[in-house]
PDB file of C-alpha atoms in Angstrom:
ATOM      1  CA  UNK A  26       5.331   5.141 -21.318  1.00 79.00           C
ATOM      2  CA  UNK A  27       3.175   4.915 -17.927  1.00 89.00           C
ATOM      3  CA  UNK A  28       5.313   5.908 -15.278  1.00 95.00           C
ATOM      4  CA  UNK A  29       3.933   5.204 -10.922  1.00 97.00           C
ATOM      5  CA  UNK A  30       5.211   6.144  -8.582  1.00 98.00           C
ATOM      6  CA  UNK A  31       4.720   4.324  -5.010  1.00 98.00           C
ATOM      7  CA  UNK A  32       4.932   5.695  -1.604  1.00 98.00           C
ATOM      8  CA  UNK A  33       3.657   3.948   1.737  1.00 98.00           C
ATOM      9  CA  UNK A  34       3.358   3.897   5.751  1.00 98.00           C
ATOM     10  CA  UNK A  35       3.135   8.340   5.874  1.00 98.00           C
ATOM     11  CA  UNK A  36       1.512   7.807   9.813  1.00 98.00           C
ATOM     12  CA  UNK A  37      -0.339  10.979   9.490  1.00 98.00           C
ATOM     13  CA  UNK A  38      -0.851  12.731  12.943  1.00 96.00           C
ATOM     14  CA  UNK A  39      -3.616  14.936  14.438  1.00 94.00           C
ATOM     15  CA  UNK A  40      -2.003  18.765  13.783  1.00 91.00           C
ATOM     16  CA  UNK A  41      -2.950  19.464  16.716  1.00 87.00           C
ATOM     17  CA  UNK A  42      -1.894  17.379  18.944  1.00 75.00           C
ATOM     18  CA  UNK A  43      -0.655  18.930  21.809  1.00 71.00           C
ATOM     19  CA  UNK A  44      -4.546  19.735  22.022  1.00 69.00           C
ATOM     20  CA  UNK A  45      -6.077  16.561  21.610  1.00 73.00           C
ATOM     21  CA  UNK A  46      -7.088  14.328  24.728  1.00 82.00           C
ATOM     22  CA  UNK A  47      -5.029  12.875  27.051  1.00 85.00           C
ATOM     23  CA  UNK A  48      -6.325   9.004  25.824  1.00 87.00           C
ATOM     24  CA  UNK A  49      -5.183   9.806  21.447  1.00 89.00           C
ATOM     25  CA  UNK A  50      -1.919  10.964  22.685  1.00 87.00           C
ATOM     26  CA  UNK A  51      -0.634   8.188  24.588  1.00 90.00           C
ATOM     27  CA  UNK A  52      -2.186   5.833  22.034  1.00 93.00           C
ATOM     28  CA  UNK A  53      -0.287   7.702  19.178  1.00 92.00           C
ATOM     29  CA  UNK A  54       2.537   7.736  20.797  1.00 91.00           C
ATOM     30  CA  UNK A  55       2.078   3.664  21.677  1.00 93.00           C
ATOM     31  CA  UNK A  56       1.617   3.009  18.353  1.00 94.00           C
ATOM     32  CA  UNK A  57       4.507   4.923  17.189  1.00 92.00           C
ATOM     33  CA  UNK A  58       7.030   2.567  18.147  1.00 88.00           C
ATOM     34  CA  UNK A  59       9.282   5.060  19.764  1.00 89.00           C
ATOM     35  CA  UNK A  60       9.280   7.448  16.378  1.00 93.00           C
ATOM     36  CA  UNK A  61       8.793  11.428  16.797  1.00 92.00           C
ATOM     37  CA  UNK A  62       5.427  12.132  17.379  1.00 91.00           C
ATOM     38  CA  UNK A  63       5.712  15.443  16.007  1.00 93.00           C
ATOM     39  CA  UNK A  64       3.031  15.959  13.259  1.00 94.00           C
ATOM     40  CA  UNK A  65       4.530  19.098  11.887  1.00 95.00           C
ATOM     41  CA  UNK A  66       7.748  16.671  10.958  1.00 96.00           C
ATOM     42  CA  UNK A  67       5.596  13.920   9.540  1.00 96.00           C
ATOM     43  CA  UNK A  68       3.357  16.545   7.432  1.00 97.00           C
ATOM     44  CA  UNK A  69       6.855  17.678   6.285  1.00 97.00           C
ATOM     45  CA  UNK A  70       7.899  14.171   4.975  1.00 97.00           C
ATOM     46  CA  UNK A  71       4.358  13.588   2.945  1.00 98.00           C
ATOM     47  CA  UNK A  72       5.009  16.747   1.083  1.00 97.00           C
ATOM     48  CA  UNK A  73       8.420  16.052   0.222  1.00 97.00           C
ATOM     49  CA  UNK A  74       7.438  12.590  -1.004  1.00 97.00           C
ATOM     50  CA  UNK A  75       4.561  13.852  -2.930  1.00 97.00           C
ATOM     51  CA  UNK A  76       6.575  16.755  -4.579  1.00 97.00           C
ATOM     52  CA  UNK A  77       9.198  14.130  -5.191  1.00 97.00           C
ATOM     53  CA  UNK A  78       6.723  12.216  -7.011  1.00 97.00           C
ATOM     54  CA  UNK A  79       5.315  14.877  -9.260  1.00 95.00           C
ATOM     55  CA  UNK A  80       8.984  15.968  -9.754  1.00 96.00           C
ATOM     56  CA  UNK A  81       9.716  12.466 -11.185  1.00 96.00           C
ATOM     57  CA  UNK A  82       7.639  12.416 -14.098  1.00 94.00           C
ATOM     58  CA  UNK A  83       5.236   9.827 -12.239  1.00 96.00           C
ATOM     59  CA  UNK A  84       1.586  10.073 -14.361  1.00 95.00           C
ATOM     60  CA  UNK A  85       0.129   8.162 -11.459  1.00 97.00           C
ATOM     61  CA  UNK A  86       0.602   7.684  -7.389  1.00 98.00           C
ATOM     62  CA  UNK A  87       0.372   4.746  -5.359  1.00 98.00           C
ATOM     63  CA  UNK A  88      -0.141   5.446  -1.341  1.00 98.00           C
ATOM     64  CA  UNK A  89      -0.175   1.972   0.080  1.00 98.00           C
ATOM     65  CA  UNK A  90      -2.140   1.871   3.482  1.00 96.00           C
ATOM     66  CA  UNK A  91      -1.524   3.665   6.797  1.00 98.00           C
ATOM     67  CA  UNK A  92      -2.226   6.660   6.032  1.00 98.00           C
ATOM     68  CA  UNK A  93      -2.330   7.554   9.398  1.00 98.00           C
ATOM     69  CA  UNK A  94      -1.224   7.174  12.982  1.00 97.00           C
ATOM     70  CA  UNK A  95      -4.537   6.047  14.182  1.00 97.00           C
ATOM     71  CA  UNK A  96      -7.516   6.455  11.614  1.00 97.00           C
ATOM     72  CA  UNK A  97      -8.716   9.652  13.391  1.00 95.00           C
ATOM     73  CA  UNK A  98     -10.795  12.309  11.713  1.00 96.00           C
ATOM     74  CA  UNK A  99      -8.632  14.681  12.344  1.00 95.00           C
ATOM     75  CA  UNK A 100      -5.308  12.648  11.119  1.00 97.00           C
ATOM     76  CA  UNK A 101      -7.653  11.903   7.701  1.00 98.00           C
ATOM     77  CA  UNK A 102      -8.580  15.442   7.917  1.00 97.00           C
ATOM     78  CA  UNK A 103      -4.743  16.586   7.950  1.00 97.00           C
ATOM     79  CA  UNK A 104      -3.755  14.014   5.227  1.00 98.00           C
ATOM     80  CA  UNK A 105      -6.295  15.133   2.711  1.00 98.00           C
ATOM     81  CA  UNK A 106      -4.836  19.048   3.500  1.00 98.00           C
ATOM     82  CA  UNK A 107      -1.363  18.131   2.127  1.00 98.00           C
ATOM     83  CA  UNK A 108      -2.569  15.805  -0.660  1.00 97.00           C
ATOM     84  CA  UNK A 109      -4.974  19.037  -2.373  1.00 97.00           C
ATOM     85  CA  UNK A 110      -1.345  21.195  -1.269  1.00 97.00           C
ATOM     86  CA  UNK A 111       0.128  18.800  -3.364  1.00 96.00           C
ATOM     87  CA  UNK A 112      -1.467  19.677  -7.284  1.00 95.00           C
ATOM     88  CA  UNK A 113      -1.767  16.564  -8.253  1.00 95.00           C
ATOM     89  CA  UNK A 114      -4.565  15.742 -11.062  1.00 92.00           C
ATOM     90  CA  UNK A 115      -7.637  14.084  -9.848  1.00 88.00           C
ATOM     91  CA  UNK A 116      -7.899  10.927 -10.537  1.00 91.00           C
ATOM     92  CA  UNK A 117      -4.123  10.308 -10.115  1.00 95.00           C
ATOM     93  CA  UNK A 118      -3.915   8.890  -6.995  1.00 98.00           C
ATOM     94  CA  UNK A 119      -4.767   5.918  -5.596  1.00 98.00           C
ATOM     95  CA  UNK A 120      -5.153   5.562  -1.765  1.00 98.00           C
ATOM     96  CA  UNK A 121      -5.544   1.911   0.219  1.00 98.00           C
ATOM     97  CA  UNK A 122      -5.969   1.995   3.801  1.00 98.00           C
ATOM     98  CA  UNK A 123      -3.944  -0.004   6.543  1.00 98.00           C
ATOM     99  CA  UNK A 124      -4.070  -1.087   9.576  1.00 98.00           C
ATOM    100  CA  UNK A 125      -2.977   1.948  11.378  1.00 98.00           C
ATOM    101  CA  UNK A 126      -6.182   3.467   9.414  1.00 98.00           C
ATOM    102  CA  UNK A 127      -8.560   1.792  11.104  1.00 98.00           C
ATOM    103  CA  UNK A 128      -7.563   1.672  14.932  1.00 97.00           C
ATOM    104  CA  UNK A 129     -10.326   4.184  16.016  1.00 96.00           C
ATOM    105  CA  UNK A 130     -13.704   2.858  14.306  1.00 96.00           C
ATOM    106  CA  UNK A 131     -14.815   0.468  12.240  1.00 96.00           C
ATOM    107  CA  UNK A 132     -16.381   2.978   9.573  1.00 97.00           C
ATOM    108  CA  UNK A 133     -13.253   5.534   9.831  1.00 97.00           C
ATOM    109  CA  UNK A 134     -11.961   5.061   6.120  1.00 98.00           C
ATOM    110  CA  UNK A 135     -15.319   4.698   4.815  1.00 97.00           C
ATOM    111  CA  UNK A 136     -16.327   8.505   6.105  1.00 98.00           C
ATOM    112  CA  UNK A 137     -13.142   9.733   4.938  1.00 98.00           C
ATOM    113  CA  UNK A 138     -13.212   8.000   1.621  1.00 98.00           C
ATOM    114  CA  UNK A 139     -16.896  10.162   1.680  1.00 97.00           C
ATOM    115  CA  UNK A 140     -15.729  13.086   3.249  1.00 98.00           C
ATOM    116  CA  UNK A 141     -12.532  14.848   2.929  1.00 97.00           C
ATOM    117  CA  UNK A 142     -10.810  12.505   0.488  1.00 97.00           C
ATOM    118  CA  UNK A 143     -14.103  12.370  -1.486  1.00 97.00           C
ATOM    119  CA  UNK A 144     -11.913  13.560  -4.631  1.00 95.00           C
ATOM    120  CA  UNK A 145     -10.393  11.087  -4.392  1.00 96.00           C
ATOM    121  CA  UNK A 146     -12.264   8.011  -3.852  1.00 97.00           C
ATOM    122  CA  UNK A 147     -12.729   7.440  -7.761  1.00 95.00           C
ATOM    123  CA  UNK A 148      -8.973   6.041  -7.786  1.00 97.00           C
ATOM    124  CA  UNK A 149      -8.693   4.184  -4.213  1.00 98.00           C
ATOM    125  CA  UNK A 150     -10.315   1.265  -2.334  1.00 97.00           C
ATOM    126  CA  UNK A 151     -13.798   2.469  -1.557  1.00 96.00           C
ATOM    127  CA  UNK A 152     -16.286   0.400  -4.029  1.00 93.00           C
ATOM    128  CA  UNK A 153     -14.774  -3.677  -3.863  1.00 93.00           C
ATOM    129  CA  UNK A 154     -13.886  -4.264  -7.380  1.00 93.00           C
ATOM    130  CA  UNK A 155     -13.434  -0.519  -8.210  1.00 94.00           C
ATOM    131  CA  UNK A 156     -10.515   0.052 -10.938  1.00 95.00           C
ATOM    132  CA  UNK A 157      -8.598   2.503 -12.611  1.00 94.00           C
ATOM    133  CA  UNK A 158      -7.546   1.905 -15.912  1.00 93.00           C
ATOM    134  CA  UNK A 159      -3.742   3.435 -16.839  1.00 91.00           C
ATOM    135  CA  UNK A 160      -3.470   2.079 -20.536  1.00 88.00           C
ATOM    136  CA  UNK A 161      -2.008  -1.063 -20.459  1.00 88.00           C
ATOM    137  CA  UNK A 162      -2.704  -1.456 -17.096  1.00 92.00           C
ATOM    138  CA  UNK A 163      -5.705  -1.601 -14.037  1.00 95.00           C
ATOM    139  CA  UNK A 164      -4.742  -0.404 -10.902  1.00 97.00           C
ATOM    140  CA  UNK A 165      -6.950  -2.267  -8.673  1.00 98.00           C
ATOM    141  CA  UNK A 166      -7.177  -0.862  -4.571  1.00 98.00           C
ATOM    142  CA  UNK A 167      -8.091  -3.176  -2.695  1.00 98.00           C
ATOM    143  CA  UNK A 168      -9.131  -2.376   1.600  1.00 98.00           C
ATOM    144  CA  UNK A 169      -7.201  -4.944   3.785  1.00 98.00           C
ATOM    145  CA  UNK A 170      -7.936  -3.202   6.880  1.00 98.00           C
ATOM    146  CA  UNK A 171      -9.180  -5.083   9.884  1.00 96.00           C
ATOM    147  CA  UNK A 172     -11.058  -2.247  12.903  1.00 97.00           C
ATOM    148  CA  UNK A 173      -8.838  -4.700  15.682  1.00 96.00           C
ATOM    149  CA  UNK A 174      -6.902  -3.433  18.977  1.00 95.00           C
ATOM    150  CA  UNK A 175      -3.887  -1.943  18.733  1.00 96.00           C
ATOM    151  CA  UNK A 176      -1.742  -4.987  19.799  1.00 94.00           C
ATOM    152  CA  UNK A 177      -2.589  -6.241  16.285  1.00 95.00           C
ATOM    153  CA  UNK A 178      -1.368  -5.107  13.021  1.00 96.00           C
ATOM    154  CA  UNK A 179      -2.875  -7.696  11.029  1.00 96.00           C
ATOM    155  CA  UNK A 180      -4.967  -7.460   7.626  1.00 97.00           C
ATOM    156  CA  UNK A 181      -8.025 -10.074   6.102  1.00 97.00           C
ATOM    157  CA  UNK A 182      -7.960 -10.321   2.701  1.00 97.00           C
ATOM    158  CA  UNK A 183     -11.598 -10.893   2.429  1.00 96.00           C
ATOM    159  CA  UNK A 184     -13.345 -13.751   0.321  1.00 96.00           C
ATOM    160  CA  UNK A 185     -15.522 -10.799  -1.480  1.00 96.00           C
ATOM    161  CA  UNK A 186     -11.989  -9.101  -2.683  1.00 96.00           C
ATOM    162  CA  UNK A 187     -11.229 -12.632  -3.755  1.00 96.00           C
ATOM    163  CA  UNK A 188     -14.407 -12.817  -5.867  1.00 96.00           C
ATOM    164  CA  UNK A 189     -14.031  -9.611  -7.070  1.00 96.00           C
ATOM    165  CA  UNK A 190     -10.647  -9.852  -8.710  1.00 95.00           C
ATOM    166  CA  UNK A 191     -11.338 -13.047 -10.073  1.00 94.00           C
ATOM    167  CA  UNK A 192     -14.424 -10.904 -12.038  1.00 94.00           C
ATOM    168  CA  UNK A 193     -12.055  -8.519 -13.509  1.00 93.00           C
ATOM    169  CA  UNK A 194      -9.566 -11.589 -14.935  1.00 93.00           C
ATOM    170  CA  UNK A 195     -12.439 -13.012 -16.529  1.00 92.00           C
ATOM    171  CA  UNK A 196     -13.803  -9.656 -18.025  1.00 92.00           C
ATOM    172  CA  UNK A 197     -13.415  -9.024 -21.513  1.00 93.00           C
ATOM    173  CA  UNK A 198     -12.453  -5.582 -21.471  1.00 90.00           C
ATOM    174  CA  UNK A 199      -9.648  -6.464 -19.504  1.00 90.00           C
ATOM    175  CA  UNK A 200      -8.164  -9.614 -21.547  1.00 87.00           C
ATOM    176  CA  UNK A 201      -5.254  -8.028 -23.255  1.00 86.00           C
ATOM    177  CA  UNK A 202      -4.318  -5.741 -20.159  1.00 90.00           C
ATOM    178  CA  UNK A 203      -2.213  -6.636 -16.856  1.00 90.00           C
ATOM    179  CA  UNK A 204      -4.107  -6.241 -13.566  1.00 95.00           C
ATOM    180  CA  UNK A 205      -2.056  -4.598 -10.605  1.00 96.00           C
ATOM    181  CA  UNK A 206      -3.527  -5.154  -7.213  1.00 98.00           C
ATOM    182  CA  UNK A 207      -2.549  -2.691  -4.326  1.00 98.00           C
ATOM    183  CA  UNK A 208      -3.658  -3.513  -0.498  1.00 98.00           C
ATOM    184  CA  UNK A 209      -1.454  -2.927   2.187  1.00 98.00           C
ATOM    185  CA  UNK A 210      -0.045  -6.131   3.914  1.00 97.00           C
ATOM    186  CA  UNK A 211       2.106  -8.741   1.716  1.00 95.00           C
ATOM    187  CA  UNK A 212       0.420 -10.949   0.549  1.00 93.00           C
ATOM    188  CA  UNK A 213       3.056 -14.001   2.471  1.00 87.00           C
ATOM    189  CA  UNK A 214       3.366 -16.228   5.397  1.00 80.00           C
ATOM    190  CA  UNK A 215       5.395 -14.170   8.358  1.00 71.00           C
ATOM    191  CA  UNK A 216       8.777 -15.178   8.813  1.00 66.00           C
ATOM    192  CA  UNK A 217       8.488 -15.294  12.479  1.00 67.00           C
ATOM    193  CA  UNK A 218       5.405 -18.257  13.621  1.00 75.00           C
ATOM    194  CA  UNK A 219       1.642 -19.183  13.615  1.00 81.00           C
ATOM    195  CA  UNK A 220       1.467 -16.908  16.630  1.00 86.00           C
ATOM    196  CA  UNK A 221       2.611 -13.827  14.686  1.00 86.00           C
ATOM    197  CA  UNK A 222       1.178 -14.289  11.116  1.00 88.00           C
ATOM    198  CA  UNK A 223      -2.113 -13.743  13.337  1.00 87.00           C
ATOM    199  CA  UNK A 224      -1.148 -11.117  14.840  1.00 91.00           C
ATOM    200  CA  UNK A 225       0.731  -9.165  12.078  1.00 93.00           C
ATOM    201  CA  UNK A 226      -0.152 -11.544   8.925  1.00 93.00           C
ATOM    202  CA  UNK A 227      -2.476 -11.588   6.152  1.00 95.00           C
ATOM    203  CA  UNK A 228      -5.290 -13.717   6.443  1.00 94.00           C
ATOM    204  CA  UNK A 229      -6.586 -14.657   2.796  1.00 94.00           C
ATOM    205  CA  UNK A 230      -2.710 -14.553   1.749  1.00 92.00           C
ATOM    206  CA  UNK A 231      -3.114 -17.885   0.120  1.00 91.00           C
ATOM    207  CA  UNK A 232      -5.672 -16.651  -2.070  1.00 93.00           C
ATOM    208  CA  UNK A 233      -3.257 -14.275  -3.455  1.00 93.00           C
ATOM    209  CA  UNK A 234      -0.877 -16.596  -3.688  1.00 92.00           C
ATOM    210  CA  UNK A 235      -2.877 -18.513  -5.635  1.00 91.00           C
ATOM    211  CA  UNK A 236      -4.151 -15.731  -8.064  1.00 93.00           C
ATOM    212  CA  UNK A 237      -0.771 -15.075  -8.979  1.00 92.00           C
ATOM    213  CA  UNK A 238      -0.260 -18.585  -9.501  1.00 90.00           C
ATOM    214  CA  UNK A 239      -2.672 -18.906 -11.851  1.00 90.00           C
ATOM    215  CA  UNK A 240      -2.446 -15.422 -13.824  1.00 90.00           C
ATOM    216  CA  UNK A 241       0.833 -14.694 -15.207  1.00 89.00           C
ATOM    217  CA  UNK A 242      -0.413 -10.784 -15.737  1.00 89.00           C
ATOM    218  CA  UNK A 243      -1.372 -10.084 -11.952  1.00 94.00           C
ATOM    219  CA  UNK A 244       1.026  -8.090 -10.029  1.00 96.00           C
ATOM    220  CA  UNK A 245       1.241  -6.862  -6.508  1.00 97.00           C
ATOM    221  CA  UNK A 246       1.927  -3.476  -4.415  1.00 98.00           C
ATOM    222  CA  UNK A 247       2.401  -3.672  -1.115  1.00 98.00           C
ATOM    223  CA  UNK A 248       3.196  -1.627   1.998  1.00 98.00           C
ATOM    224  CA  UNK A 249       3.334  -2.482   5.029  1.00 97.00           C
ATOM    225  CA  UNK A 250       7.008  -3.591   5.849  1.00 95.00           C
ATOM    226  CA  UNK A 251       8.746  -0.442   5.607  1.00 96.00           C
ATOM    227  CA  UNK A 252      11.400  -1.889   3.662  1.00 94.00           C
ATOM    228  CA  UNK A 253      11.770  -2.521  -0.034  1.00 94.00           C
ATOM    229  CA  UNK A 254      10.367  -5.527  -1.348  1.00 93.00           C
ATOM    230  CA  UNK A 255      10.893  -7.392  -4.806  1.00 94.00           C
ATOM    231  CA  UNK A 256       9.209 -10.705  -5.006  1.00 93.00           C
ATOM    232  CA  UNK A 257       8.691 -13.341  -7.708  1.00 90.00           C
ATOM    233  CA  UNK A 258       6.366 -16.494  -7.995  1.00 88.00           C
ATOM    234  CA  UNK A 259       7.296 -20.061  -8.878  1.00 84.00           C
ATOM    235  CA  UNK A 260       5.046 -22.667  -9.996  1.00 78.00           C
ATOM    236  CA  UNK A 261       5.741 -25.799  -7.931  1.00 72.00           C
ATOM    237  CA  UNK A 262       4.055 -29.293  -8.274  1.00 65.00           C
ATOM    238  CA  UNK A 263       0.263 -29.010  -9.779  1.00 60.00           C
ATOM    239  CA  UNK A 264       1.041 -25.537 -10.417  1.00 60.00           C
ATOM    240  CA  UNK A 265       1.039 -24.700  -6.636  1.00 70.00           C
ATOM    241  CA  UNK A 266       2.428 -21.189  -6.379  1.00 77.00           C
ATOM    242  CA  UNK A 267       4.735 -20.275  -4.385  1.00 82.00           C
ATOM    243  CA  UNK A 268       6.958 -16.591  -3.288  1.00 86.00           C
ATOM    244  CA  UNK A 269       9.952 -15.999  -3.210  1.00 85.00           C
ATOM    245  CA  UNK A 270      12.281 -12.244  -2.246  1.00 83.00           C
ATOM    246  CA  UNK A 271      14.505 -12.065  -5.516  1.00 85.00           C
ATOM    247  CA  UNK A 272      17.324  -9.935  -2.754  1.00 79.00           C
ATOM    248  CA  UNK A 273      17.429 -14.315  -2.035  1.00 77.00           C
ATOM    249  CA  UNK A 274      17.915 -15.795  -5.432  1.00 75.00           C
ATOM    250  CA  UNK A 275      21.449 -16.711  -6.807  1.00 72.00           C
ATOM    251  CA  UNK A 276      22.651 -14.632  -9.381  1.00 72.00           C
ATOM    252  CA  UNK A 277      21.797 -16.478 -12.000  1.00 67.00           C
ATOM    253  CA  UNK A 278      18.082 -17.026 -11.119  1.00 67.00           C
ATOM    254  CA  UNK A 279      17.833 -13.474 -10.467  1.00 63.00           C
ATOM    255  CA  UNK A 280      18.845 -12.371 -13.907  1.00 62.00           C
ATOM    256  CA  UNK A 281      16.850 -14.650 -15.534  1.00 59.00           C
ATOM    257  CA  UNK A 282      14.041 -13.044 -17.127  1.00 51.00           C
ATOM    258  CA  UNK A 283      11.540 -15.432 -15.455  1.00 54.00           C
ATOM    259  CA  UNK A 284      12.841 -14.109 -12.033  1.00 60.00           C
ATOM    260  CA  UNK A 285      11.088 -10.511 -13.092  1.00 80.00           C
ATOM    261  CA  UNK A 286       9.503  -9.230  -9.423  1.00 88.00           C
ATOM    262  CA  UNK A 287       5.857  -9.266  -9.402  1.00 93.00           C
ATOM    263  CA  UNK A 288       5.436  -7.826  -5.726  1.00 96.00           C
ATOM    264  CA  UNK A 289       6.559  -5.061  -4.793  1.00 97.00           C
ATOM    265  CA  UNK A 290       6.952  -3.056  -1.890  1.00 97.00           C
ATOM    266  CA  UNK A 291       7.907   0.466  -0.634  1.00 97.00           C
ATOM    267  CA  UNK A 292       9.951   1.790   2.077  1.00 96.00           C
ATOM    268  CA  UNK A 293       8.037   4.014   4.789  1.00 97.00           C
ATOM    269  CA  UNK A 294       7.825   7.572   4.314  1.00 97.00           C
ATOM    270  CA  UNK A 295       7.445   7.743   7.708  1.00 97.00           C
ATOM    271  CA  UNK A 296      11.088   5.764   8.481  1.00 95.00           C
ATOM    272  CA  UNK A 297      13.089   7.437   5.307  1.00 92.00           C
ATOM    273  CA  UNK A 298      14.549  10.441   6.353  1.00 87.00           C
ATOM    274  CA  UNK A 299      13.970  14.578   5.621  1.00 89.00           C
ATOM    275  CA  UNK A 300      13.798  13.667   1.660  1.00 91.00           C
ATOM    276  CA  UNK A 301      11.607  10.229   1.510  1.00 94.00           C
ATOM    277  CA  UNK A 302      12.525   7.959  -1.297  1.00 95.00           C
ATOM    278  CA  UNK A 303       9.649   7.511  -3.952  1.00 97.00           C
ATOM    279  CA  UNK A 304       9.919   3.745  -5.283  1.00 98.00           C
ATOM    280  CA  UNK A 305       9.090   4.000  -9.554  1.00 98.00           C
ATOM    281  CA  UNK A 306       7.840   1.904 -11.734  1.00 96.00           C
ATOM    282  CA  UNK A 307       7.764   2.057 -15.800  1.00 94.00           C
ATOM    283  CA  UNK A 308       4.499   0.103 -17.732  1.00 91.00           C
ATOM    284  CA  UNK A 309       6.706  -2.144 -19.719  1.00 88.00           C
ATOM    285  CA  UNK A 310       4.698  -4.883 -22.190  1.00 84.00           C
ATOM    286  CA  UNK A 311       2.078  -4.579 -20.001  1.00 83.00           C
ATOM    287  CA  UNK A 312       3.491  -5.030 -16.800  1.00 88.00           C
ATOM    288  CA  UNK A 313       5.756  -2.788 -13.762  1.00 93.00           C
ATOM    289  CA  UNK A 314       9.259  -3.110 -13.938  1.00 93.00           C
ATOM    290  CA  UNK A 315      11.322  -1.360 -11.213  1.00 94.00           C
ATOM    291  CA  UNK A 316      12.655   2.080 -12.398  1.00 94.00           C
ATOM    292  CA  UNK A 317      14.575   2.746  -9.228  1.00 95.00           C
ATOM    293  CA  UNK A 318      14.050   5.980  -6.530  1.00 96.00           C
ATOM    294  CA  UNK A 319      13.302   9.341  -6.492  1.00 94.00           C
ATOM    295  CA  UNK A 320      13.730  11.937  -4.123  1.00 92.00           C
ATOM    296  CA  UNK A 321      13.888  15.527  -4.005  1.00 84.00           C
TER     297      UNK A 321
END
């Protein structure tokens, strides 16, 4: 049995920090929402949550988007230092970028998808439509990243992504398999109004919405929130689609076996304390079920 394990949000800083220019430290520590801006603490937290995942049995790792603080070179530089201090297998992780990830340039995860996280590129969101097949399952890493200001946090689910997923459902080699997409912002309307979904929202979430709709075997992970997240999808009138958190279902709906979560989200390494929680999932008749936490 496939076992993944899924962590998100790490916020990666510069090591050096104290060294870099006046203008990246008061923008990392802006965008840090009154956290620590210590890197040496955050470093600390993606090791523990990477040993926790090796330590769990996991045959595969999910990093869902912001990666780092910023998208600098030298944040991309640092994260790809503790993922090869890590020992993972090539090939076994899968890396999508958020919108933290691409606050300094427009081509920032592209050159470190090419430089040092070259190894591994094969598994993450560098080539739209790229997949990585896990037995009964294809991982597919999808790049919801906008290059915006920092006062948005927003991703675009773009019409080529769209396109591209819809290739994979219709290919052959992938008929009798389930298809997990990972990108970094739920794919859902904000709870909030118009005026946030813009600014912290998914544009192209409908298009999810409807994929899921209309294939029962797609399934969702998500970062993002920095909160657990276990979402369903019911088919309304004309097979409209529609999600809904299971935490919100009666009892009864939730144990139902058509209220099995089919987006799912992980909390922030970067929020989760000394020992960050690894989320887990087991490949059950072709599909993720939750399998609970990990941490070391």
């Amino acid at each position: 049995m496939l076992r993944i394990a899924h962590l998100s949000d790490v916020h990666i800083l510069d090591p050096h920090t104290r060294r870099s220019a006046a203008r990246y430290r008061i923008t990392a520590r802006a965008v840090s929402m009154g956290r620590s801006v210590d890197p040496r603490e955050r470093a600390r937290k993606l090791s523990r949550g990477l040993a926790a995942a090796k330590a769990s049995g996991a045959g595969h790792v999910v990093i869902s988007g912001d990666l780092t603080e910023l998208g600098d070179a030298n944040e991309f530089e640092h994260f790809a230092t503790l993922l090869d201090e890590a020992r993972l297998p090539d090939g076994s992780v899968t890396l999508v970028p958020g919108n933290h990830d691409a606050y300094t340039s427009a081509d920032g995860w592209k050159k470190a998808m090419a430089g040092p996280l070259k190894r591994w590129s094969s598994a993450s969101a560098f080539l739209t439509g790229q997949v990585v097949e896990r037995g009964d399952v294809v991982l597919m890493p999808i790049d919801t990243s906008c290059f915006q200001s920092i006062a948005r946090s927003g991703g675009h689910l773009t019409s080529d992504a769209v396109d591209a997923v819809h290739s994979r459902l219709r290919d052959p080699a992938f008929t009798d398999k389930s298809i997990i997409l990972v990108f970094h912002h739920p794919p859902f309307v904000t709870e909030r109004n118009a005026v946030w979904q813009w600014i912290d929202g998914l544009r192209g979430y409908a298009h999810a919405v409807d994929l899921l709709g209309k294939h029962p075997r797609l399934q969702i992970l998500h970062g993002h929130l920095h909160k657990v997240v276990d979402s369903i999808v019911r088919l309304g009138k004309g097979a409209l689609a529609r999600v809904e958190d299971v935490a919100r279902l009666s009892p009864r709906d939730a144990g139902r076996e058509t209220a099995r979560a089919r987006i799912f989200g992980a909390p922030a390494v970067v929020d989760d304390g000394e020992r960050p929680r690894v989320r887990l999932y087991d490949v059950r008749d072709g599909a993720l079920e939750s399998a609970g936490f990990y941490a070391t």
